Each structure stands twice: as C-alpha cells, then as structure tokens.
Coordinates of C-alpha atoms and ligand atoms in Angstrom, one line a residue:
X240 CA 56.4 106.4 70.0
X241 CA 59.6 105.5 68.0
X242 CA 63.0 106.6 69.7
X243 CA 66.5 107.2 68.2
X244 CA 69.7 107.2 69.9
X245 CA 73.0 107.6 68.0
X246 CA 76.4 107.7 69.3
X247 CA 80.0 108.3 67.9
X248 CA 83.3 108.8 69.9
X249 CA 85.6 106.8 72.3
X250 CA 83.7 104.5 73.8
X251 CA 81.8 101.3 72.6
X252 CA 78.9 102.6 71.4
X253 CA 76.3 99.7 71.9
X254 CA 76.2 100.2 75.7
X255 CA 75.6 104.0 75.4
X256 CA 72.9 103.8 72.7
X257 CA 71.0 100.8 74.6
X258 CA 71.3 103.0 77.8
X259 CA 70.0 105.8 75.9
X260 CA 66.9 103.7 74.5
X261 CA 66.0 102.7 77.8
X262 CA 65.6 106.3 78.5
X263 CA 63.0 106.4 75.9
X264 CA 61.2 103.6 77.1
X265 CA 58.3 105.2 78.8
X266 CA 57.3 106.9 75.4
X267 CA 55.8 103.5 74.1
X268 CA 57.6 101.2 71.8
X269 CA 57.1 97.2 70.9
X270 CA 60.7 96.2 69.4
X271 CA 64.4 97.5 69.6
X272 CA 67.4 97.5 67.7
X273 CA 71.2 98.6 67.5
X274 CA 73.5 98.8 64.8
X275 CA 77.3 99.4 65.3
X276 CA 79.9 100.4 63.0
X277 CA 83.3 98.4 63.6
X278 CA 86.5 97.7 61.9
X279 CA 84.5 94.8 60.2
X280 CA 81.7 96.9 58.9
X281 CA 78.2 97.3 60.1
X282 CA 76.7 94.7 62.7
X283 CA 72.8 94.8 63.4
X284 CA 71.0 93.5 66.4
X285 CA 67.2 93.7 66.8
X286 CA 64.2 92.1 67.9
X287 CA 60.6 92.4 69.2
X288 CA 60.4 93.3 72.9
X289 CA 61.9 95.3 75.4
X290 CA 65.4 97.0 75.4
X291 CA 66.7 94.8 78.2
X292 CA 65.7 91.6 76.5
X293 CA 68.0 92.7 73.4
X294 CA 70.6 93.8 76.1
X295 CA 70.6 90.1 77.2
X296 CA 71.1 88.6 74.0
X297 CA 73.3 91.1 72.5
X298 CA 76.7 89.1 71.0
X299 CA 79.7 89.9 73.0
X300 CA 81.6 90.9 70.0
X301 CA 79.7 93.7 69.3
X302 CA 82.2 96.1 69.3
X303 CA 82.5 99.6 67.4
X304 CA 82.5 103.0 68.5
X305 CA 79.9 104.4 66.0
X306 CA 76.4 103.2 66.8
X307 CA 72.6 103.9 66.1
X308 CA 69.7 102.5 67.7
X309 CA 66.1 102.6 67.9
X310 CA 62.8 101.7 69.6
X311 CA 59.9 100.9 67.2
X312 CA 56.4 101.8 67.9
X313 CA 54.8 99.8 64.7
X314 CA 53.1 101.5 62.1
X315 CA 54.0 99.5 58.8
X316 CA 53.7 95.9 59.3
X317 CA 53.4 94.2 62.9
X318 CA 55.9 94.3 65.6
X319 CA 58.4 91.4 65.0
X320 CA 62.3 91.3 64.4
X321 CA 62.4 91.9 60.8
X322 CA 60.3 94.9 61.0
X323 CA 62.3 96.4 63.8
X324 CA 64.8 98.8 63.1
X325 CA 67.8 99.6 62.0
X326 CA 66.9 98.4 58.5
X327 CA 70.0 97.7 56.0
X328 CA 70.5 97.6 52.3
X329 CA 71.1 94.2 50.5
X330 CA 75.0 94.7 50.9
X331 CA 74.4 95.4 54.7
X332 CA 76.8 98.6 54.4
X333 CA 74.0 101.1 55.0
X334 CA 71.8 101.0 58.2
X335 CA 69.0 103.4 58.9
X336 CA 66.7 104.3 61.8
X337 CA 63.5 106.4 61.2
X338 CA 60.8 107.9 63.3
X339 CA 57.9 109.3 61.3
X340 CA 56.1 107.7 58.2
X341 CA 57.0 107.5 54.3
X342 CA 53.8 108.2 52.7
X343 CA 55.0 107.1 49.6
X344 CA 56.7 104.0 50.7
X345 CA 54.3 101.7 48.5
X346 CA 55.4 103.4 45.5
X347 CA 58.9 103.5 46.4
X348 CA 58.8 99.9 47.4
X349 CA 57.3 98.8 44.2
X350 CA 60.3 100.9 42.2
X351 CA 62.7 99.3 44.0
X352 CA 61.3 95.7 43.6
X353 CA 61.4 96.5 39.8
X354 CA 64.8 97.4 40.1
X355 CA 65.6 94.1 41.3
X356 CA 66.0 95.0 45.2
X357 CA 64.7 92.2 47.4
X358 CA 63.0 94.0 50.6
X359 CA 62.9 92.0 53.7
X360 CA 60.6 93.7 55.9
X361 CA 57.0 95.4 55.6
X362 CA 58.3 98.7 56.6
X363 CA 58.5 102.0 55.1
X364 CA 61.8 102.7 56.4
X365 CA 63.4 100.0 54.4
X366 CA 63.2 101.8 51.4
X367 CA 65.5 104.5 52.9
X368 CA 68.4 102.0 53.4
X369 CA 68.1 101.0 49.8
X370 CA 67.8 104.4 48.6
X371 CA 70.7 105.8 50.2
X372 CA 72.6 102.7 48.9
X373 CA 71.6 103.0 45.4
X374 CA 72.6 106.6 45.3
X375 CA 75.9 107.3 43.3
X376 CA 76.9 110.5 45.1
X377 CA 80.3 110.4 46.5
X378 CA 79.5 111.8 50.2
X379 CA 77.3 110.2 52.6
X380 CA 75.3 113.8 52.9
X381 CA 75.1 113.6 49.1
X382 CA 73.5 109.8 49.2
X383 CA 71.2 110.8 51.8
X384 CA 69.9 113.9 50.0
X385 CA 69.4 111.8 46.9
X386 CA 67.2 109.4 49.0
X387 CA 65.2 112.2 50.6
X388 CA 64.6 113.8 47.4
X389 CA 62.1 111.0 46.4
X390 CA 60.6 110.6 49.7
X391 CA 57.4 112.0 50.8
X392 CA 56.6 112.0 54.4
X393 CA 57.9 112.8 57.9
X394 CA 60.9 111.6 59.2
X395 CA 63.7 112.1 61.8
X396 CA 66.5 109.6 60.9
X397 CA 70.0 108.6 61.5
X398 CA 72.4 106.8 58.8
X399 CA 75.7 104.8 59.0
X400 CA 77.7 103.9 56.2
X401 CA 80.4 101.2 56.1
X402 CA 82.0 103.8 53.7
X403 CA 81.9 106.6 55.7
X404 CA 82.8 105.2 59.0
X405 CA 83.7 108.7 60.7
X406 CA 80.1 109.7 60.8
X407 CA 76.4 109.6 61.3
X408 CA 74.2 111.5 59.2
X409 CA 71.0 112.7 60.6
X410 CA 68.0 114.5 59.1
X411 CA 64.7 115.8 60.2
X412 CA 61.2 116.6 58.7
X413 CA 58.5 116.6 61.1
X414 CA 60.1 114.3 63.6
X415 CA 62.6 115.6 66.2
X416 CA 66.1 115.4 66.5
X417 CA 68.8 116.7 68.7
X418 CA 72.5 116.6 68.4
X419 CA 74.3 116.6 71.7
X420 CA 77.9 117.7 72.2
X421 CA 80.4 116.0 74.3
X422 CA 83.9 115.7 74.8
X423 CA 85.5 114.0 71.8
X424 CA 82.1 112.1 71.4
X425 CA 78.8 113.0 70.1
X426 CA 75.1 112.2 70.2
X427 CA 72.1 112.0 68.3
X428 CA 68.8 111.2 69.6
X429 CA 65.0 111.9 69.0
X430 CA 64.5 113.3 72.5
X431 CA 66.9 115.2 75.0
X432 CA 65.9 112.6 77.6
X433 CA 68.0 109.9 75.9
X434 CA 71.5 112.0 76.2
X435 CA 70.7 114.3 79.0
X436 CA 73.1 112.5 81.2
X437 CA 76.1 112.8 79.1
X438 CA 75.5 116.5 77.6
X439 CA 73.3 119.5 78.0
X440 CA 75.1 121.2 74.9
X441 CA 72.9 120.5 72.2
X442 CA 71.3 121.6 68.7
X443 CA 67.6 121.1 67.8
X444 CA 67.6 120.1 63.9
X445 CA 65.0 122.1 62.0
X446 CA 62.6 120.7 59.5
X447 CA 64.4 120.5 56.2
X448 CA 67.9 120.2 58.0
X449 CA 70.7 117.5 57.8
X450 CA 73.5 116.9 60.3
X451 CA 76.8 115.3 59.8
X452 CA 77.9 114.1 63.2
X453 CA 82.0 113.1 63.8
X454 CA 83.5 112.4 67.0
X455 CA 84.8 116.0 66.8
X456 CA 81.7 117.8 66.3
X457 CA 78.9 118.5 63.9
X458 CA 77.9 120.7 60.9
X459 CA 74.5 121.2 59.4
X460 CA 73.2 121.8 55.8
X461 CA 69.8 122.0 54.3
X462 CA 69.0 118.4 52.9
X463 CA 67.7 119.6 49.8
X464 CA 70.7 121.4 48.2
X465 CA 73.4 120.7 51.3
X466 CA 73.6 124.6 51.7
X467 CA 75.1 125.2 55.2
X468 CA 72.4 126.1 57.8
X469 CA 75.5 126.9 60.4
X470 CA 73.6 125.7 63.4
X471 CA 75.6 125.8 66.8
X472 CA 75.1 124.0 69.9
X473 CA 73.8 125.8 73.1
X474 CA 73.3 125.0 76.6
X475 CA 69.9 124.0 77.7
X476 CA 68.8 124.8 81.5
X477 CA 67.6 121.2 82.5
X478 CA 68.6 119.0 85.4
X479 CA 69.5 115.5 84.6
X480 CA 67.8 114.2 88.0
X481 CA 64.3 115.6 86.5
X482 CA 64.4 112.7 84.2
X483 CA 64.3 110.0 87.0
X484 CA 62.0 108.6 89.0
X485 CA 63.9 108.8 92.2
X486 CA 62.1 106.8 95.0
X487 CA 58.9 106.7 93.2
X488 CA 57.4 103.5 91.8
X489 CA 56.7 105.4 88.8
X490 CA 57.1 108.4 86.6
X491 CA 53.2 108.9 86.7
X492 CA 52.9 108.9 90.4
X493 CA 56.1 111.1 90.7
X494 CA 54.6 113.7 88.3
X495 CA 51.3 113.7 89.9
X496 CA 52.9 114.7 93.3
X497 CA 55.2 117.2 91.8
X498 CA 52.0 119.4 90.8
X499 CA 51.9 121.9 93.8
X500 CA 55.7 123.1 92.8
X501 CA 55.2 122.9 89.1
X502 CA 52.1 125.0 89.3
X503 CA 53.8 127.5 91.3
X504 CA 56.5 127.3 88.4
X505 CA 53.7 128.4 85.7
X506 CA 52.3 131.3 87.4
X507 CA 55.8 132.6 88.8
X508 CA 56.2 136.1 87.6
X509 CA 53.1 136.4 85.6
X510 CA 50.5 137.4 88.0
X511 CA 49.8 141.2 88.7
X512 CA 48.0 141.7 92.2
X513 CA 47.7 145.6 91.7
X514 CA 45.7 145.3 88.5
X515 CA 44.4 141.9 89.2
X516 CA 45.8 140.7 85.6
X517 CA 48.3 138.5 84.2
X518 CA 51.6 139.3 82.1
X519 CA 52.4 136.9 79.3
X520 CA 55.6 138.3 77.7
X521 CA 55.9 135.6 75.4
X522 CA 52.8 136.3 73.7
X523 CA 54.2 139.1 71.9
X524 CA 50.7 140.9 71.8
X525 CA 50.1 144.3 73.3
X526 CA 46.9 145.9 74.7
X527 CA 45.6 146.6 71.4
X528 CA 46.4 143.3 70.0
X529 CA 44.7 141.7 72.7
X530 CA 41.7 143.8 72.2
X531 CA 41.4 143.1 68.5
X532 CA 40.7 139.4 69.1
X533 CA 37.1 138.7 68.4
X534 CA 37.4 134.8 69.1
X535 CA 39.6 132.1 70.2
X536 CA 40.1 128.7 68.9
X537 CA 42.2 126.1 70.7
X538 CA 43.8 123.2 69.0
X539 CA 45.0 120.2 70.8
X540 CA 44.8 116.3 70.9
X541 CA 43.7 113.8 73.7
X542 CA 44.1 115.3 77.0
X543 CA 45.6 118.7 75.8
X544 CA 42.3 119.1 73.6
X545 CA 40.1 118.3 76.9
X546 CA 42.2 120.8 78.7
X547 CA 41.9 123.1 75.6
X548 CA 38.2 122.8 76.6
X549 CA 38.6 124.0 80.0
X550 CA 40.5 126.9 78.6
X551 CA 38.0 127.9 76.1
X552 CA 35.4 127.9 79.1
X553 CA 37.8 130.0 81.1
X554 CA 38.3 132.5 78.2
X555 CA 34.6 133.0 77.5
X556 CA 33.5 133.5 81.0
X557 CA 36.4 135.9 81.6
X558 CA 37.0 137.7 78.7
X559 CA 33.6 137.5 77.3
X560 CA 35.1 136.4 73.9
X561 CA 33.5 133.4 72.2
X562 CA 36.0 130.4 72.5
X563 CA 35.9 126.8 71.8
X564 CA 38.5 123.8 71.4
X565 CA 38.7 121.6 68.6
X566 CA 40.6 118.3 68.1
X567 CA 43.8 119.3 66.1
X568 CA 43.7 116.1 64.5
X569 CA 40.7 116.9 62.4
X570 CA 41.1 120.6 62.1
X571 CA 43.2 120.7 58.6
X572 CA 40.7 118.1 57.1
X573 CA 37.8 120.2 57.4
X574 CA 39.5 123.0 55.3
X575 CA 38.6 125.4 58.0
X576 CA 38.0 129.0 57.6
X577 CA 40.8 131.2 59.0
X578 CA 39.8 134.7 60.6
X579 CA 42.2 137.5 60.9
X580 CA 40.7 138.5 64.2
X581 CA 40.8 134.9 65.6
X582 CA 43.4 133.8 68.1
X583 CA 44.6 130.4 67.5
X584 CA 46.2 128.8 70.5
X585 CA 47.9 125.3 70.0
X586 CA 48.1 123.5 73.1
X587 CA 51.0 120.4 73.5
X588 CA 52.9 119.1 76.3
X589 CA 55.5 117.6 74.0
X590 CA 55.3 120.3 71.3
X591 CA 56.0 117.7 68.9
X592 CA 52.4 116.2 68.1
X593 CA 52.1 115.9 64.4
X594 CA 48.4 116.5 64.4
X595 CA 49.0 119.9 66.3
X596 CA 52.0 120.9 64.4
X597 CA 50.0 120.4 61.0
X598 CA 47.0 122.4 62.5
X599 CA 49.3 125.3 63.3
X600 CA 50.8 125.3 60.1
X601 CA 47.5 125.4 58.5
X602 CA 46.6 128.5 60.6
X603 CA 49.7 130.1 59.5
X604 CA 49.6 129.2 56.0
X605 CA 46.4 131.2 55.5
X606 CA 47.5 134.0 57.3
X607 CA 46.1 133.4 61.0
X608 CA 47.9 134.0 64.1
X609 CA 48.8 131.1 66.2
X610 CA 50.3 131.1 69.7
X611 CA 51.4 128.0 71.5
X612 CA 50.9 126.8 75.1
X613 CA 54.0 124.2 75.2
X614 CA 55.8 122.5 77.8
X615 CA 59.0 121.5 75.9
X616 CA 61.3 124.6 75.2
X617 CA 62.4 125.0 71.6
X618 CA 60.1 122.0 70.4
X619 CA 58.5 122.2 66.8
X620 CA 55.0 123.8 67.8
X621 CA 57.1 126.2 70.0
X622 CA 59.1 127.5 67.2
X623 CA 56.3 127.4 64.8
X624 CA 53.8 129.7 66.6
X625 CA 53.8 133.4 66.9
X626 CA 54.5 133.4 70.3
X627 CA 53.4 131.6 73.4
X628 CA 53.3 130.6 76.9
X629 CA 56.0 128.0 78.2
X630 CA 54.3 125.6 80.9
X631 CA 57.4 125.4 82.9
X632 CA 56.1 121.9 84.2
X633 CA 59.7 120.0 83.7
X634 CA 60.1 117.1 81.8
X635 CA 57.1 114.7 81.6
X636 CA 58.0 111.2 81.1
X637 CA 55.0 109.0 82.0
X638 CA 52.7 108.4 78.8
X639 CA 49.5 109.9 80.8
X640 CA 49.9 113.4 81.1
X641 CA 49.3 114.9 84.6
X642 CA 51.4 118.0 85.8
X643 CA 51.7 119.3 82.2
X644 CA 47.7 119.2 82.0
X645 CA 47.6 121.0 85.1
X646 CA 49.8 123.7 83.9
X647 CA 47.9 124.0 80.8
X648 CA 44.7 124.9 82.6
X649 CA 46.8 127.4 84.6
X650 CA 48.1 128.9 81.3
X651 CA 44.7 129.3 79.9
X652 CA 43.7 130.9 83.3
X653 CA 46.5 133.4 82.8
X654 CA 45.7 133.8 79.3
X655 CA 41.8 134.5 80.0
X656 CA 42.9 136.9 82.9
X657 CA 45.0 138.8 80.5
X658 CA 42.3 139.0 77.7
X659 CA 39.6 139.7 80.3
X660 CA 41.4 142.7 81.7
X661 CA 42.1 144.5 78.6
X662 CA 38.2 144.2 78.1
X663 CA 35.4 144.2 80.7
X664 CA 36.7 142.0 83.5
X665 CA 36.7 144.4 86.4
X666 CA 39.4 144.8 88.8
X667 CA 37.8 143.3 91.5
X668 CA 37.2 140.3 89.5
X669 CA 40.7 140.3 88.2
X670 CA 42.0 140.4 91.9
X671 CA 39.6 137.5 92.9
X672 CA 41.2 135.4 90.3
X673 CA 44.6 136.4 91.0
X674 CA 44.3 135.5 94.6
X675 CA 42.5 132.1 93.7
X676 CA 45.4 131.3 91.2
X677 CA 47.9 132.2 94.2
X678 CA 45.8 129.5 96.4
X679 CA 45.8 126.8 93.9
X680 CA 49.2 125.0 94.3
X681 CA 48.5 124.5 98.2
X682 CA 45.1 123.5 97.5
X683 CA 46.4 120.8 95.0
X684 CA 48.6 119.9 97.9
X685 CA 45.4 119.5 99.9
X686 CA 43.8 117.1 97.6
X687 CA 46.8 115.0 97.2
X688 CA 46.9 114.8 100.9
X689 CA 43.9 112.8 100.6
X690 CA 45.4 110.0 98.4
X691 CA 44.8 107.2 101.0
X692 CA 41.2 107.8 100.9
X693 CA 40.9 107.6 97.4
X694 CA 42.7 104.2 97.2
X695 CA 39.8 101.9 98.3
X696 CA 37.6 104.1 95.9
X697 CA 40.2 103.4 93.0
X698 CA 40.0 99.6 93.7
X699 CA 36.0 99.5 93.6
X700 CA 36.2 101.2 90.4
X701 CA 38.9 99.1 88.9
X702 CA 36.7 95.8 89.3
X703 CA 34.2 97.3 87.0
X704 CA 34.4 96.5 83.2
X705 CA 32.7 99.8 82.1
X706 CA 32.2 103.2 83.8
X707 CA 30.9 106.6 83.2
X708 CA 32.5 110.0 84.1
X709 CA 29.7 112.7 84.0
X710 CA 29.9 116.6 84.6
X711 CA 28.2 119.8 83.3
X712 CA 29.7 122.7 81.7
X713 CA 32.9 123.5 83.5
X714 CA 32.7 119.7 84.6
X715 CA 32.4 118.2 81.5
X716 CA 36.0 118.7 80.2
X717 CA 37.0 117.4 83.4
X718 CA 34.8 114.2 83.0
X719 CA 36.5 113.7 79.7
X720 CA 39.9 114.0 81.0
X721 CA 38.8 111.6 84.0
X722 CA 37.7 109.1 81.7
X723 CA 40.5 109.5 79.2
X724 CA 43.2 108.9 82.5
X725 CA 41.3 105.9 83.7
X726 CA 41.2 104.2 80.0
X727 CA 44.8 105.1 79.0
X728 CA 46.2 103.2 82.3
X729 CA 43.4 100.9 83.5
X730 CA 42.3 99.8 80.0
X731 CA 38.5 99.8 81.5
X732 CA 36.1 101.3 79.3
X733 CA 35.5 104.6 80.6
X734 CA 32.9 107.1 78.9
X735 CA 32.6 110.6 79.7
X736 CA 29.0 112.3 79.3
X737 CA 27.4 115.7 80.0
X738 CA 25.4 114.9 82.9
X739 CA 22.3 116.7 81.5
X740 CA 22.5 114.2 78.5
X741 CA 22.6 111.0 80.5
X742 CA 18.7 110.4 80.3
X743 CA 18.9 111.1 76.5
X744 CA 20.3 107.5 76.0
X745 CA 23.1 106.4 78.2
X746 CA 21.0 105.9 81.3
X747 CA 20.0 102.7 79.7
X748 CA 23.3 101.3 80.4
X749 CA 23.4 102.1 84.5
X750 CA 23.1 99.1 86.4
X751 CA 25.0 97.8 89.5
X752 CA 28.1 97.1 87.6
X753 CA 28.4 100.1 86.0
X754 CA 29.8 103.0 88.3
X755 CA 29.7 106.7 87.7
X756 CA 32.3 109.3 88.6
X757 CA 30.2 112.4 88.9
X758 CA 31.5 115.9 89.4
X759 CA 29.3 117.9 91.2
X760 CA 30.9 121.3 92.2
X761 CA 29.0 123.7 94.6
X762 CA 27.7 126.1 92.0
X763 CA 24.8 127.3 90.1
X764 CA 24.3 123.9 88.6
X765 CA 24.4 121.7 91.8
X766 CA 20.6 121.0 92.2
X767 CA 20.5 120.1 88.5
X768 CA 23.5 117.8 89.0
X769 CA 21.9 115.9 91.9
X770 CA 18.8 115.6 90.1
X771 CA 21.0 113.3 87.7
X772 CA 22.5 111.5 90.6
X773 CA 18.9 110.3 91.8
X774 CA 18.3 108.9 88.5
X775 CA 21.3 107.0 88.7
X776 CA 21.1 105.8 92.1
X777 CA 17.2 104.7 91.6
X778 CA 18.8 102.4 88.9
X779 CA 21.2 101.2 91.4
X780 CA 24.3 102.6 89.7
X781 CA 27.2 102.9 92.0
X782 CA 28.3 106.5 92.6
X783 CA 31.6 108.2 93.3
X784 CA 30.9 112.0 93.6
X785 CA 33.7 114.4 93.6
X786 CA 32.3 117.7 95.2
X787 CA 32.7 120.4 97.7
X788 CA 32.2 120.0 101.5
X789 CA 29.2 122.3 101.5
X790 CA 27.3 120.1 98.9
X791 CA 24.7 118.2 100.6
X792 CA 24.0 114.8 98.7
X793 CA 20.6 114.6 100.3
X794 CA 20.8 110.7 101.1
X795 CA 21.9 109.5 97.9
X796 CA 24.1 106.4 98.5
X797 CA 27.4 107.6 97.1
X798 CA 31.2 107.4 97.9
X799 CA 32.1 111.1 98.6
X800 CA 35.8 112.8 97.3
X801 CA 35.8 116.3 98.6
X802 CA 37.9 119.0 97.2
X803 CA 38.8 122.2 98.3
X804 CA 36.7 125.3 96.9
X805 CA 38.6 128.1 95.1
X806 CA 36.8 130.5 92.6
X807 CA 34.2 128.6 90.7
X808 CA 36.1 129.4 87.3
X809 CA 39.0 127.5 88.7
X810 CA 37.3 124.6 90.0
X811 CA 38.1 122.4 87.3
X812 CA 41.6 121.7 87.9
X813 CA 41.1 121.0 91.6
X814 CA 38.2 118.7 90.6
X815 CA 40.8 116.8 88.0
X816 CA 43.6 116.2 90.5
X817 CA 41.5 113.2 92.5
X818 CA 40.6 111.7 89.1
X819 CA 44.4 111.2 88.6
X820 CA 44.9 109.4 91.4
X821 CA 41.8 107.2 91.2
X822 CA 43.1 106.1 87.6
X823 CA 46.7 105.7 89.0
X824 CA 45.4 103.5 91.9
X825 CA 43.1 101.4 89.8
X826 CA 45.9 100.6 87.6
X827 CA 48.2 99.7 89.9
X828 CA 45.3 97.5 91.8
X829 CA 45.2 95.9 88.2
X830 CA 48.8 95.1 88.2
X831 CA 49.5 97.2 85.1
X832 CA 52.5 98.8 83.9
X833 CA 51.5 102.3 84.5
X834 CA 54.1 104.1 82.4
X835 CA 54.2 102.0 79.7
X836 CA 50.4 101.6 78.6
X837 CA 50.0 99.2 76.0
X838 CA 49.4 100.7 72.2
X839 CA 50.1 104.2 73.4
X840 CA 53.2 106.6 73.0
X841 CA 54.2 109.9 74.8
X842 CA 54.7 112.0 71.8
X843 CA 52.6 111.1 68.7
X844 CA 54.8 112.1 65.8
X845 CA 52.9 110.4 63.1
X846 CA 49.6 111.2 61.7
Ligands
AGP1052 C1 47.3 112.0 77.9 O1 47.4 111.5 79.0 C2 47.6 111.3 76.7 N1 48.7 110.5 76.6 C3 47.5 112.0 75.4 O2 46.1 112.4 74.9 C4 48.2 113.7 74.9 O3 47.6 114.6 75.6 C5 48.1 114.1 73.6 O4 48.6 113.1 72.8 C6 48.7 115.2 73.3 O5 49.9 115.2 73.5 P1 50.8 116.7 73.5 O6 50.1 117.3 74.6 O7 52.5 116.3 73.6 O8 50.5 117.3 72.1

C-alpha cells in the first residue's frame, strides 16, 4: 500500500528518499513522487509508474537537503501523474504526502471550492495541502493541527512548508509512521524497511501524535492541542540484511525457504517437554484467566483469517473450547455481541491492517479481552491488544505471505496447547504435540526439498484458467489459503471448496480443463475424500493430490504430492507448504512479477 519516506540532513534529499521508496516497492503502488525543499522553495516531481522511472526523469537540478516522497496505491482517483503525491497548495509553498483515507474529503473539497480554491487532482490528500496553507497559525505544527482538526479519516502524513525550511512535520492517525534518528540527519517513513539501512534508532508514532523532525532531532506532541508527548527513540533489534532478497530471485522464494528457521524461532523457549505444554508469557494470562475462557473468536483478514480458521480448529480440538474465526473486515459492521468470557485473538503479520485494528478496537471498546498474534513488534495491533504472542518470523517483504502464516499456525498451536493443558488435554497428548511441534521445522525442510518435483505440477496448473482447491475439516482452511496464494500471484481463478460440498453444486464445473488440487491427509476422513476424487476423475477432471505416503489412491489418475506425517492436528501446516511452492512456480512459469502482484498491497491500511 502507499509508502512515505522523508529525509532532512546534510545530503541531497532526493536520492535518499527515492532509495527509501524502492525499499517499499514490494508493498504495492502505482505512482511515485518526491518533493524537495531547496533554496528556491519546494520542487515536486511525480508520475504514474515505478520509482525507477521517476528517478530516470528527475531533473538534474533537484537539490535540497529536506525532502519527502511517496508511493501511491490509488484509492481516490485513478493512478496518473496528477493524482500522484506529493500534493501542493496553489502557491506551491506546501507539499504533503499521505497514507490513509480522508473520509470527509468530498465535503472539504466542496468547501475549499466555495472558498475559491482550485483543486487539480481527484485525491482526498490534496485538501490537506490547501488546509495547511490556509491556516493562519504562526507555526507549521499549528497549521497542521488546524488542518487535522477538520479532517475525519485515517492518515500517516508528512508535510513540507517553504516558510519553515528547517523541518518536516509528520502526523499519524491509523496509518503507521516511524521517525529514524541519524547523525545530524533524520528520517521519516511509513515502514522501518525504508530506513533500516540508515538507522535502527527509531520512534514509532502513536495515533493522535505529531512529530517535528529537524536535522538535529525530533519532538512529539498530541496533534489535537500540541501538548508534548515526550517520545524518545529506542534501538530496534533488526538486521538490515533481513530486508534484502540476497541471492534469491524474489522475496517470496526467500521467505518460503526461510521457514524451517523461522518456525524454530516462534517455538523457541515456549515449549515445555516436562508438562507437555506451552508457555506464552506475553499473553499476560495466568492459569485462572485461561480456565475462565469459554469461547475463542479469532479475527484476521485474508490469509491471516484462513490461518485463523486453522487455529480455531486446533483450539477446539485440543482445548475443547468452542472456537471460530471471522473476517475482521466484516466484524464490527454487524455490531457483534462481545462476551466477557470470550478470548478474542487478532492475527496479523503487519500489525497494521486497518480492518483488523478496527475489529480489536471494537472488542476493547465493548470491554472484551483481545490478544494479538502479530509479527511486527510495536505495530498498531500489537500495541492495541491486551497482550499477545509475537511471531518472530522476521521481516516479510513479499506481498504473498508465507513464513508469517506458518508462524501464525504455530502460534495458534502453542495457544491451543496452553489452553488445553489447563483444562482436560492429557499430559500424554500434550507431550505428543510438543514432540510434534519440535519435529515440524525439519519436516518443513523435507517438504521444501521436494521443490523440483513440484515445478512440473505447477506448470500444468498454470495453464488452467480456473481451478479448485478442496479439503475437509482441517484441510478446508488449507484449501482456502492454497487458492488464495495461487490467485494472488498467478492471477488464475482459484476457488476453495469443502470436498464434501463439491457434489452440491460446483461439480458441474469439473471437466478436463479445470484441475483440482485436493488435500487428502491420512486421517479419519481419507475414505470420504477418496470418494470425492473418484467423482472428479469420472468427469475427467485433472487431479493433484497432496497427501501422505500411506494413502492409497486406489488407481485414481492423479499427480501425487507427498508430505511427511506429523500429529494429525498439526497436518495443516505441512499440507500448506507445497501449495506455496505450486503458486510460486505457476506464477514464475507465467512470467509474472511475483513480489509485486497487480492491485495488491503488503499491508492494507485503508478500509
Ligand atoms: C496474504 O498472502 C495476503 N497478501 C493477505 O491476504 C494478508 O494475509 C492480509 O491482507 C492480512 O495481512 P496482515 O497479516 O498483515 O494483517
């Protein structure tokens, strides 16, 4: 989604800002721009297309040591040069970059129009530039405060003003912003990835906070009344190389291959062999709190929602607590009943998905307890929750999530184990699952080692215009995630269905041109699953079956993909890994830009 980078210091700002923007490229965008404040005021260059294209056409005399830049993912108005950020006021003395959505933009545009202002773009952001310019406050902070006072919506924004050349003012409400501290130079960004090569001393802004950033440092205030919030910077423990693809041809491939290591990271120090349980200190819930939980409701979006369904299954199986997952994007709009003895769990890689954040706020507003399963430390969802489980997957750059999802599943397994062991899950079962979890990283490695066998299968699937992913009970969320990954990066229509539901309708679509990827683990449903495969084969539907070695397909004509067996409850994650590779190799076969799938963004910070 949209990205922001700002720089103020001793160097020319434009190259620093543009380099930062390239670090946000994989998050999805359709236009880019930069504004620099030099001795002759503000200059802006912006256009539809890639940052590289903007860099190539940037005028040589684009000098100035203060600058802001943006990658835009179109919401209000199409992706074109005019709608690209930064936006300026009529005099060109104010420039603004903005992530988020101004909900009352239409009304503000009308008011500005009535006041004689000519708006040149279709965007909501442009109103901010005019509002800042029209404020008669005598500080830039005051002008931004005045502008924000009439704005309803979400924003992470950075503002330059030619009358205040020593500063960038940044403000946050619902859209992440981080301030980075260098040596007589400072950075502003919507994501640490943009600045981590320059500094790991950072301050994350909170909602309602504004920062004044000069080359010498920064101060923070509440943007409603400019009262100090006194935020200081802290050192974050990140390795800049974790943000590089290294020798890999894409971030997605790198992140798929990292899974044996990242899976170990989420389990490390959290398993207890002696009592067959897990310890999740970050939950901040003792045994009594855990025993008091009568229901679990998991909230997430997209793939996080599908892994949430896997997690709900695990919790219900192991802890015997009713559990389900719901799309966080729908949750608050149905005015949900919030129960005091329900444990709400928000699950998110980025920790910034606005739909999930708003769902958490809905729970807490009504007095519910919400914990988080989040990858990005210090992110908005992590901060909003009552406690939680960090996923420790490291930075995930590819839009298509892989390693973070695996760690979400493992996080849910740990939670299910802990909830189960304070109830009726036996120590024998607890130990069985602890041992299973300890085996998993090596088994993920085994699946990854079969990659070459999956390439040809992926090429066959890539040729189909439409395909099914099917599974039952534990396998159904796996099918949903498999279909999601496939459509995200290969742009093929992939539909997930419960295997049991096929004959209630979609079987009508099965023919030699519509392949089905079927999940058939060795479990109590194997025979039932094989029955459905026969029905598909009888209609000449091509089949790829992801299964265990001991499952006999009984002469069904299918391509077989075998994964190692673990404990049946933990099967979903080993069944998911080959589906990541199938999606990856299908997209590669089709020559698509895997890390930058069209229309998608890594972190969806607008509703
Ligand atoms: C996953 O491949 C997707 N890009 C997407 O569905 C993602 O899982 C969803 O937007 C939620 O993101 P989050 O985990 O950062 O909240």
